[in-house]
Protein backbone atom coordinates (compact mmCIF):
# COMPACT_ATOMS: atom_id res chain seq x y z
CA UNK A 1 0.00 0.00 0.00
CA UNK A 2 1.32 3.44 -0.94
CA UNK A 3 0.42 6.42 1.19
CA UNK A 4 -0.35 9.71 -0.50
CA UNK A 5 0.98 12.89 1.09
CA UNK A 6 -1.74 15.48 1.41
CA UNK A 7 -2.15 18.76 3.23
CA UNK A 8 -4.79 19.53 5.78
CA UNK A 9 -5.44 23.11 6.94
CA UNK A 10 -6.96 23.69 10.37
CA UNK A 11 -8.04 27.11 11.59
CA UNK A 12 -5.54 28.05 14.30
CA UNK A 13 -8.38 28.76 16.73
CA UNK A 14 -9.52 25.13 16.37
CA UNK A 15 -6.09 23.50 16.67
CA UNK A 16 -6.61 22.20 20.22
CA UNK A 17 -9.94 20.62 19.24
CA UNK A 18 -8.38 19.06 16.15
CA UNK A 19 -5.49 17.69 18.21
CA UNK A 20 -7.99 15.85 20.44
CA UNK A 21 -9.55 14.10 17.45
CA UNK A 22 -6.77 13.67 14.90
CA UNK A 23 -6.27 10.08 16.12
CA UNK A 24 -9.52 9.27 14.28
CA UNK A 25 -7.90 9.95 10.90
CA UNK A 26 -6.29 7.06 9.04
CA UNK A 27 -2.60 7.60 8.46
CA UNK A 28 -0.25 9.88 10.33
CA UNK A 29 1.02 13.41 10.64
CA UNK A 30 4.36 14.01 8.91
CA UNK A 31 4.84 17.69 9.66
CA UNK A 32 3.07 20.81 10.91
CA UNK A 33 3.60 24.47 10.05
CA UNK A 34 1.66 27.70 10.53
CA UNK A 35 0.62 30.63 8.42
CA UNK A 36 -1.23 33.71 9.66
CA UNK A 37 -4.58 31.92 10.13
CA UNK A 38 -4.04 28.18 9.84
CA UNK A 39 -2.07 25.23 11.07
CA UNK A 40 -1.11 23.25 7.97
CA UNK A 41 -0.40 19.57 8.42
CA UNK A 42 1.27 17.30 5.93
CA UNK A 43 -0.47 13.96 6.34
CA UNK A 44 0.40 10.49 5.10
CA UNK A 45 -3.02 9.22 3.99
CA UNK A 46 -3.23 5.53 3.04
CA UNK A 47 -6.77 5.85 1.66
CA UNK A 48 -6.18 8.97 -0.48
CA UNK A 49 -6.10 8.73 -4.27
CA UNK A 50 -2.62 9.34 -5.71
CA UNK A 51 -3.69 12.64 -7.33
CA UNK A 52 -4.96 14.09 -4.04
CA UNK A 53 -3.25 17.26 -2.80
CA UNK A 54 -5.48 18.20 0.13
CA UNK A 55 -7.87 16.44 2.44
CA UNK A 56 -10.88 17.72 4.29
CA UNK A 57 -12.08 15.41 7.06
CA UNK A 58 -15.37 15.98 8.82
CA UNK A 59 -16.38 14.81 12.23
CA UNK A 60 -19.78 14.03 13.71
CA UNK A 61 -21.11 13.90 17.23
CA UNK A 62 -22.55 10.46 17.97
CA UNK A 63 -24.15 10.31 21.38
CA UNK A 64 -21.51 11.74 23.67
CA UNK A 65 -18.44 11.17 21.48
CA UNK A 66 -16.92 12.39 18.22
CA UNK A 67 -16.46 10.07 15.22
CA UNK A 68 -14.88 10.57 11.84
CA UNK A 69 -17.78 11.29 9.50
CA UNK A 70 -15.78 11.08 6.27
CA UNK A 71 -12.98 12.60 4.24
CA UNK A 72 -13.12 14.56 1.00
CA UNK A 73 -9.98 14.76 -1.16
CA UNK A 74 -9.12 17.57 -3.58
CA UNK A 75 -6.60 17.90 -6.43
CA UNK A 76 -4.14 20.77 -6.85
CA UNK A 77 -6.77 22.83 -8.73
CA UNK A 78 -9.15 22.53 -5.78
CA UNK A 79 -11.57 20.13 -7.47
CA UNK A 80 -13.06 17.45 -5.26
CA UNK A 81 -11.87 14.14 -6.62
CA UNK A 82 -13.46 11.83 -4.11
CA UNK A 83 -15.83 11.98 -1.21
CA UNK A 84 -16.18 9.23 1.31
CA UNK A 85 -19.47 7.95 2.52
CA UNK A 86 -20.16 8.46 6.20
CA UNK A 87 -18.11 6.03 8.25
CA UNK A 88 -17.63 5.15 11.87
CA UNK A 89 -14.39 4.38 13.63
CA UNK A 90 -15.28 0.69 13.53
CA UNK A 91 -15.11 0.90 9.70
CA UNK A 92 -11.44 1.90 9.77
CA UNK A 93 -9.30 -1.24 9.31
CA UNK A 94 -6.62 -1.71 11.92
CA UNK A 95 -3.86 -1.42 9.29
CA UNK A 96 -5.05 2.09 8.37
CA UNK A 97 -5.30 3.45 11.88
CA UNK A 98 -2.72 6.06 12.84
CA UNK A 99 -0.28 5.45 15.68
CA UNK A 100 -2.47 7.39 18.11
CA UNK A 101 -5.77 5.83 17.07
CA UNK A 102 -8.24 5.18 19.87
CA UNK A 103 -11.78 3.89 19.51
XYZ file of N, CA and C in Angstrom:
309
model
N 0.837 -1.166 0.000
C 0.000 0.000 0.000
C 0.889 1.239 0.000
N 0.558 2.201 -0.855
C 1.319 3.440 -0.943
C 0.496 4.555 -0.337
N 1.101 5.275 0.585
C 0.425 6.417 1.187
C 0.607 7.633 0.298
N -0.413 8.459 0.229
C -0.351 9.714 -0.500
C -0.151 10.830 0.512
N 0.770 11.738 0.212
C 0.979 12.888 1.092
C 0.001 13.976 0.688
N -0.763 14.422 1.643
C -1.737 15.480 1.407
C -1.582 16.539 2.486
N -2.156 17.708 2.229
C -2.150 18.759 3.232
C -3.541 18.920 3.807
N -3.565 19.312 5.046
C -4.793 19.534 5.781
C -4.629 20.847 6.535
N -5.516 21.811 6.267
C -5.445 23.113 6.941
C -6.502 23.162 8.035
N -6.069 23.560 9.214
C -6.958 23.689 10.368
C -6.880 25.133 10.847
N -8.029 25.758 11.048
C -8.045 27.111 11.593
C -7.285 27.084 12.913
N -6.381 28.032 13.100
C -5.537 28.048 14.300
C -6.357 28.074 15.589
N -7.516 28.699 15.551
C -8.379 28.757 16.728
C -8.884 27.367 17.117
N -8.985 26.470 16.131
C -9.522 25.125 16.370
C -8.439 24.056 16.535
N -7.187 24.470 16.597
C -6.094 23.501 16.667
C -6.207 22.558 17.861
N -6.515 23.060 19.027
C -6.607 22.200 20.216
C -7.716 21.165 20.052
N -8.852 21.573 19.482
C -9.940 20.621 19.238
C -9.514 19.576 18.227
N -8.853 20.014 17.149
C -8.382 19.061 16.148
C -7.397 18.070 16.767
N -6.491 18.561 17.591
C -5.493 17.690 18.214
C -6.153 16.568 19.013
N -7.279 16.863 19.647
C -7.985 15.852 20.439
C -8.578 14.749 19.568
N -8.844 15.051 18.295
C -9.555 14.098 17.445
C -8.750 13.606 16.240
N -7.541 14.076 16.075
C -6.765 13.665 14.904
C -6.460 12.171 14.908
N -6.516 11.522 16.060
C -6.269 10.080 16.117
C -7.350 9.296 15.351
N -8.459 9.937 15.028
C -9.519 9.265 14.276
C -9.202 9.160 12.791
N -8.251 9.951 12.320
C -7.904 9.947 10.897
C -6.976 8.787 10.562
N -7.237 8.099 9.468
C -6.293 7.058 9.043
C -4.988 7.709 8.579
N -3.894 7.070 8.845
C -2.595 7.604 8.458
C -1.919 8.302 9.616
N -1.004 9.228 9.267
C -0.251 9.882 10.331
C 0.242 11.251 9.884
N 0.482 12.070 10.875
C 1.024 13.408 10.637
C 2.513 13.290 10.336
N 2.942 13.987 9.264
C 4.362 14.007 8.915
C 5.029 15.300 9.351
N 4.290 16.407 9.238
C 4.841 17.691 9.658
C 3.703 18.669 9.922
N 4.060 19.788 10.557
C 3.075 20.812 10.914
C 3.770 22.167 10.798
N 3.087 23.097 10.143
C 3.597 24.467 10.050
C 2.417 25.428 10.192
N 2.710 26.697 10.323
C 1.663 27.697 10.527
C 1.788 28.814 9.499
N 0.634 29.360 9.113
C 0.620 30.633 8.418
C -0.137 31.600 9.315
N -0.601 32.704 8.804
C -1.232 33.706 9.665
C -2.546 33.241 10.282
N -3.264 32.337 9.632
C -4.576 31.921 10.131
C -4.738 30.427 10.369
N -3.837 29.627 9.823
C -4.037 28.176 9.840
C -2.821 27.414 10.345
N -3.091 26.236 10.821
C -2.072 25.231 11.067
C -2.184 24.288 9.875
N -1.091 24.078 9.170
C -1.114 23.251 7.966
C -0.321 21.985 8.236
N -1.023 20.861 8.170
C -0.403 19.573 8.424
C -0.135 18.857 7.111
N 1.014 18.239 7.014
C 1.266 17.295 5.930
C 0.949 15.935 6.506
N 0.080 15.204 5.820
C -0.473 13.957 6.341
C -0.185 12.823 5.378
N 0.229 11.699 5.891
C 0.396 10.486 5.098
C -0.933 9.741 5.148
N -1.650 9.747 4.033
C -3.019 9.224 3.992
C -3.092 7.949 3.150
N -3.229 6.794 3.782
C -3.231 5.532 3.043
C -4.461 5.326 2.164
N -5.546 6.038 2.434
C -6.767 5.849 1.661
C -6.977 6.927 0.597
N -6.042 7.874 0.484
C -6.181 8.966 -0.480
C -5.794 8.523 -1.881
N -6.507 9.015 -2.895
C -6.097 8.727 -4.268
C -4.749 9.383 -4.554
N -3.966 8.820 -5.453
C -2.615 9.342 -5.708
C -2.596 10.795 -6.175
N -3.664 11.266 -6.828
C -3.691 12.643 -7.333
C -4.178 13.647 -6.294
N -4.472 13.198 -5.092
C -4.957 14.092 -4.037
C -3.843 15.011 -3.558
N -4.203 16.281 -3.338
C -3.255 17.257 -2.802
C -3.676 17.718 -1.413
N -4.981 17.784 -1.178
C -5.475 18.197 0.132
C -6.589 17.260 0.586
N -6.784 17.232 1.875
C -7.868 16.439 2.437
C -8.700 17.319 3.352
N -9.979 16.979 3.432
C -10.884 17.719 4.289
C -11.738 16.722 5.064
N -11.292 16.339 6.255
C -12.085 15.415 7.058
C -13.242 16.152 7.722
N -14.280 15.400 8.032
C -15.365 15.978 8.819
C -15.725 15.000 9.912
N -16.113 15.583 11.029
C -16.380 14.810 12.232
C -17.853 14.970 12.613
N -18.391 13.966 13.265
C -19.781 14.029 13.712
C -19.852 13.676 15.195
N -20.850 14.218 15.836
C -21.110 13.904 17.232
C -22.105 12.756 17.263
N -21.704 11.642 17.855
C -22.555 10.463 17.968
C -22.731 10.192 19.461
N -23.932 10.442 19.936
C -24.152 10.314 21.375
C -23.306 11.330 22.106
N -22.370 10.836 22.904
C -21.507 11.742 23.667
C -20.060 11.727 23.179
N -19.818 11.184 21.975
C -18.442 11.170 21.482
C -18.376 11.581 20.009
N -17.182 11.950 19.590
C -16.917 12.393 18.225
C -16.434 11.199 17.408
N -16.930 11.081 16.164
C -16.457 10.071 15.223
C -16.081 10.754 13.922
N -15.219 10.102 13.168
C -14.882 10.574 11.836
C -16.087 10.336 10.944
N -16.627 11.409 10.372
C -17.785 11.285 9.498
C -17.390 10.899 8.085
N -16.260 11.371 7.615
C -15.783 11.075 6.271
C -14.636 11.991 5.913
N -14.094 11.789 4.723
C -12.977 12.601 4.245
C -13.209 12.895 2.771
N -13.095 14.169 2.406
C -13.117 14.563 1.002
C -11.679 14.873 0.595
N -11.317 14.488 -0.637
C -9.982 14.765 -1.165
C -10.099 15.683 -2.371
N -9.119 16.584 -2.512
C -9.117 17.570 -3.582
C -7.791 17.537 -4.325
N -7.835 17.839 -5.645
C -6.600 17.895 -6.427
C -5.967 19.275 -6.287
N -4.865 19.511 -6.989
C -4.138 20.772 -6.847
C -4.939 21.970 -7.348
N -5.918 21.750 -8.234
C -6.768 22.832 -8.731
C -7.935 23.124 -7.787
N -8.075 22.319 -6.739
C -9.153 22.533 -5.785
C -10.437 21.808 -6.113
N -10.388 20.914 -7.111
C -11.570 20.134 -7.467
C -11.674 18.900 -6.581
N -12.871 18.656 -6.077
C -13.057 17.454 -5.258
C -12.941 16.244 -6.172
N -12.067 15.336 -5.798
C -11.868 14.139 -6.622
C -12.498 12.902 -6.015
N -12.760 12.949 -4.731
C -13.456 11.832 -4.108
C -14.066 12.299 -2.798
N -15.171 11.700 -2.488
C -15.826 11.982 -1.214
C -16.172 10.647 -0.600
N -15.863 10.491 0.649
C -16.179 9.233 1.314
C -17.614 9.241 1.787
N -18.156 8.086 1.915
C -19.466 7.946 2.524
C -19.273 8.046 4.027
N -20.302 8.416 4.748
C -20.157 8.462 6.203
C -19.646 7.129 6.748
N -18.682 7.219 7.649
C -18.106 6.026 8.248
C -18.075 6.181 9.756
N -17.847 5.100 10.435
C -17.633 5.155 11.867
C -16.240 4.614 12.138
N -15.733 4.841 13.320
C -14.387 4.378 13.631
C -14.262 2.869 13.492
N -15.350 2.142 13.666
C -15.278 0.689 13.531
C -15.068 0.273 12.077
N -15.318 1.198 11.112
C -15.112 0.897 9.702
C -13.660 1.067 9.267
N -12.825 1.648 10.123
C -11.436 1.899 9.767
C -10.617 0.651 10.086
N -10.089 -0.026 9.047
C -9.302 -1.236 9.307
C -8.098 -0.937 10.188
N -7.723 -1.897 10.981
C -6.623 -1.710 11.915
C -5.351 -1.248 11.211
N -5.089 -1.779 10.010
C -3.861 -1.424 9.286
C -3.838 0.039 8.872
N -5.000 0.702 8.802
C -5.051 2.087 8.373
C -5.117 3.071 9.526
N -5.180 2.592 10.721
C -5.299 3.453 11.877
C -3.937 4.083 12.193
N -3.949 5.370 12.500
C -2.719 6.061 12.843
C -2.144 5.551 14.157
N -0.919 5.950 14.478
C -0.276 5.447 15.685
C -0.983 5.868 16.967
N -1.780 6.919 16.920
C -2.475 7.391 18.112
C -3.944 7.063 18.086
N -4.368 6.152 17.223
C -5.773 5.826 17.067
C -6.333 5.238 18.360
N -7.519 5.724 18.711
C -8.236 5.178 19.868
C -9.708 5.075 19.488
N -10.357 3.996 19.853
C -11.779 3.893 19.511
C -12.622 4.866 20.313
